[in-house]
Amino acid sequence: LAKDRFTKVVWGFACIATFTTATMPLVNAILILVSLLGGGMAALVVYRDELTKPVEVAEVPSVGISKSGGMILLSISWPVLLLVTVLDTMGQTPPLITMIAPYLRVGCLVFGGGPVVIPLLLLQLSASGAIDAHEFALGFGLVQMLPGAMYNLAAFCGALTGGIQGACLCWAVMVTPGVLMALGALPYWQVVRTEPRIQRVLTGVNAGAAGLTG
């Protein structure tokens, strides 16, 4: 994902920004967004002279979601993330908000799956004092032994702090944003996968996502 000078710079910035602000949730969340969005926007400038031909693809059948409905699904998680992040940085934060905030940030901001989830979730939970690295390692080992996505680690970590209810809530909070965004992107998929500018943006976004893993 970091194959040339530009993508290596984006990767390095995302890596340093994430790990140096692990104990500052609001700053950390902002810098993660800057790494991903900034990497994508910068890629448009860096690769502006590249002539990337649109990819020839088969016609995509209707998915039953309009573009306006897709836009709602894509954006609905972000106001919630902003509200939870602001509340989490204030004094006397409700215990429920404190518990779900790390999982919501990871669920909204992770771009790249399991390899990104592990270090980012560990940093978020360790910084908040919810669990320690040893407990996280036990959960990681358990999830590796079982079928399913790495996001199931949220259920283990949530159970340590909130029992069965915590497991269900933390898992749902971390998984739901990605599901909503995936459904929201479906009406735009035909355009996204054939548009040269989108391909260049994803080059920068992918480099930033790789930087979140260290």
C-alpha positions as CSV (number, residue, x, y, z in Angstrom):
1,L,0.0,0.0,0.0
2,A,3.0,2.3,0.5
3,K,4.8,1.8,-2.8
4,D,6.2,5.2,-3.7
5,R,7.5,8.3,-1.9
6,F,4.1,9.9,-1.6
7,T,2.3,6.9,-0.1
8,K,5.3,6.3,2.3
9,V,5.0,9.9,3.5
10,V,1.2,9.4,4.1
11,W,1.9,6.1,5.8
12,G,4.5,7.7,8.1
13,F,2.3,10.6,9.0
14,A,-0.6,8.4,9.9
15,C,1.6,6.1,12.0
16,I,3.3,8.9,14.0
17,A,0.0,10.9,14.4
18,T,-1.9,7.8,15.7
19,F,0.6,6.6,18.2
20,T,1.8,10.0,19.6
21,T,-1.8,11.0,20.4
22,A,-3.1,7.7,21.8
23,T,-3.8,9.3,25.2
24,M,-5.8,12.2,23.7
25,P,-9.0,10.7,22.2
26,L,-10.3,13.9,20.5
27,V,-6.9,14.8,18.9
28,N,-6.4,11.2,18.0
29,A,-9.7,10.9,16.2
30,I,-9.1,14.2,14.4
31,L,-5.7,13.2,13.2
32,I,-7.0,9.8,12.0
33,L,-9.5,11.6,9.9
34,V,-6.9,14.0,8.6
35,S,-4.6,11.1,7.7
36,L,-7.3,9.3,5.7
37,L,-9.1,12.3,4.1
38,G,-5.9,14.3,3.7
39,G,-4.1,11.4,2.1
40,G,-7.0,11.0,-0.4
41,M,-7.1,14.6,-1.3
42,A,-3.3,14.9,-1.6
43,A,-3.3,11.9,-3.9
44,L,-5.5,13.9,-6.4
45,V,-2.8,16.5,-6.6
46,V,0.2,14.2,-6.6
47,Y,-1.2,11.9,-9.3
48,R,-3.0,14.5,-11.4
49,D,-0.8,13.8,-14.4
50,E,-1.5,10.1,-14.4
51,L,-3.8,8.8,-17.1
52,T,-5.8,6.1,-15.5
53,K,-8.3,4.6,-17.9
54,P,-11.8,3.7,-16.5
55,V,-12.1,0.0,-15.7
56,E,-14.5,-2.0,-17.9
57,V,-17.0,-3.7,-15.6
58,A,-20.2,-5.5,-15.9
59,E,-23.5,-3.7,-15.2
60,V,-24.3,-3.7,-11.5
61,P,-27.9,-4.7,-10.7
62,S,-30.1,-2.4,-8.6
63,V,-29.6,-2.7,-4.9
64,G,-32.9,-1.2,-3.8
65,I,-31.3,1.8,-2.2
66,S,-31.6,5.3,-3.7
67,K,-28.6,7.7,-3.8
68,S,-30.3,10.0,-1.3
69,G,-30.9,7.0,1.0
70,G,-27.3,5.9,0.6
71,M,-26.1,9.4,1.5
72,I,-28.1,9.2,4.8
73,L,-26.7,5.8,5.6
74,L,-23.1,7.1,4.8
75,S,-23.4,10.1,7.0
76,I,-25.6,9.0,10.0
77,S,-22.7,7.7,12.1
78,W,-20.6,10.9,11.9
79,P,-22.8,13.2,14.1
80,V,-23.0,10.4,16.6
81,L,-19.2,10.0,16.6
82,L,-18.7,13.8,17.0
83,L,-21.2,13.9,19.9
84,V,-19.7,10.9,21.7
85,T,-16.1,12.2,21.2
86,V,-17.0,15.6,22.6
87,L,-18.8,14.1,25.6
88,D,-15.9,11.7,26.2
89,T,-13.5,14.6,26.5
90,M,-15.6,16.5,29.1
91,G,-15.6,16.0,32.8
92,Q,-18.2,13.7,34.4
93,T,-18.9,11.7,31.3
94,P,-21.7,9.2,31.7
95,P,-20.2,5.7,32.2
96,L,-22.1,4.3,29.2
97,I,-20.5,6.9,26.9
98,T,-17.1,6.2,28.3
99,M,-17.5,2.5,27.6
100,I,-18.7,2.7,24.0
101,A,-16.6,5.7,22.9
102,P,-13.5,3.7,21.9
103,Y,-15.6,1.1,19.9
104,L,-17.5,3.8,18.1
105,R,-14.3,5.6,17.1
106,V,-12.8,2.4,15.8
107,G,-16.0,1.4,14.0
108,C,-16.2,4.7,12.2
109,L,-12.6,5.4,11.5
110,V,-11.1,2.0,10.6
111,F,-10.5,1.5,6.9
112,G,-8.8,-1.7,6.2
113,G,-10.1,-4.4,8.5
114,G,-8.5,-6.6,11.1
115,P,-4.9,-5.4,10.9
116,V,-6.0,-1.9,11.6
117,V,-8.5,-2.8,14.3
118,I,-6.0,-4.5,16.6
119,P,-3.5,-1.7,17.3
120,L,-6.1,1.1,17.1
121,L,-8.5,-0.6,19.5
122,L,-5.7,-1.5,21.9
123,L,-4.5,2.1,22.0
124,Q,-8.0,3.4,22.6
125,L,-8.9,0.9,25.3
126,S,-5.5,1.2,27.1
127,A,-5.7,5.0,27.0
128,S,-9.1,5.0,28.6
129,G,-8.1,2.4,31.2
130,A,-10.9,0.1,30.2
131,I,-8.6,-3.0,29.9
132,D,-4.9,-3.6,30.0
133,A,-2.6,-5.1,27.3
134,H,-2.6,-8.6,28.9
135,E,-6.4,-8.8,28.9
136,F,-6.5,-7.6,25.3
137,A,-4.0,-10.2,24.3
138,L,-6.2,-12.9,25.8
139,G,-9.1,-11.7,23.8
140,F,-7.1,-11.5,20.7
141,G,-6.0,-15.1,21.1
142,L,-9.5,-16.2,21.7
143,V,-10.9,-14.4,18.6
144,Q,-8.1,-15.9,16.5
145,M,-9.2,-19.4,17.6
146,L,-12.8,-18.8,16.6
147,P,-14.4,-18.2,13.2
148,G,-15.6,-14.7,12.4
149,A,-14.3,-11.2,11.9
150,M,-11.6,-9.5,14.1
151,Y,-14.4,-7.1,15.1
152,N,-15.7,-9.8,17.4
153,L,-12.8,-8.8,19.7
154,A,-15.2,-5.9,20.7
155,A,-17.5,-8.4,22.3
156,F,-14.8,-9.9,24.5
157,C,-13.5,-6.5,25.6
158,G,-17.0,-5.2,26.2
159,A,-17.8,-8.2,28.4
160,L,-14.8,-7.4,30.6
161,T,-16.2,-4.0,31.4
162,G,-20.0,-4.6,31.2
163,G,-20.8,-8.3,31.2
164,I,-23.1,-9.8,28.6
165,Q,-24.9,-6.4,28.1
166,G,-21.5,-4.8,27.5
167,A,-20.4,-7.4,25.1
168,C,-23.5,-7.0,23.0
169,L,-23.5,-3.2,23.1
170,C,-19.8,-2.8,22.3
171,W,-19.9,-5.3,19.5
172,A,-23.0,-3.5,18.0
173,V,-21.5,-0.1,18.4
174,M,-18.3,-1.1,16.6
175,V,-19.9,-3.1,13.8
176,T,-23.0,-0.9,13.0
177,P,-21.1,2.1,11.4
178,G,-19.3,-0.1,8.9
179,V,-22.5,-1.9,8.0
180,L,-24.4,1.4,7.4
181,M,-21.5,2.9,5.4
182,A,-21.3,-0.3,3.2
183,L,-25.0,-0.2,2.5
184,G,-24.9,3.5,1.8
185,A,-22.0,3.1,-0.7
186,L,-23.9,0.5,-2.8
187,P,-25.8,3.0,-4.9
188,Y,-22.5,4.7,-5.8
189,W,-20.5,1.6,-6.4
190,Q,-20.8,1.6,-10.1
191,V,-19.3,5.1,-10.3
192,V,-16.7,4.6,-7.6
193,R,-15.1,1.5,-9.2
194,T,-14.8,3.0,-12.7
195,E,-13.9,6.6,-11.9
196,P,-10.1,7.4,-12.3
197,R,-10.1,10.2,-9.7
198,I,-11.7,7.8,-7.1
199,Q,-9.0,5.3,-7.8
200,R,-6.3,7.9,-7.1
201,V,-8.0,9.0,-3.9
202,L,-8.1,5.5,-2.7
203,T,-4.3,5.2,-3.2
204,G,-3.8,7.9,-0.6
205,V,-6.6,6.6,1.7
206,N,-5.1,3.1,1.7
207,A,-1.7,4.4,2.6
208,G,-3.2,6.3,5.5
209,A,-5.1,3.3,6.6
210,A,-1.9,1.2,6.5
211,G,-0.2,3.8,8.7
212,L,-2.8,3.2,11.4
213,T,-1.3,-0.3,11.9
214,G,2.1,1.0,12.6
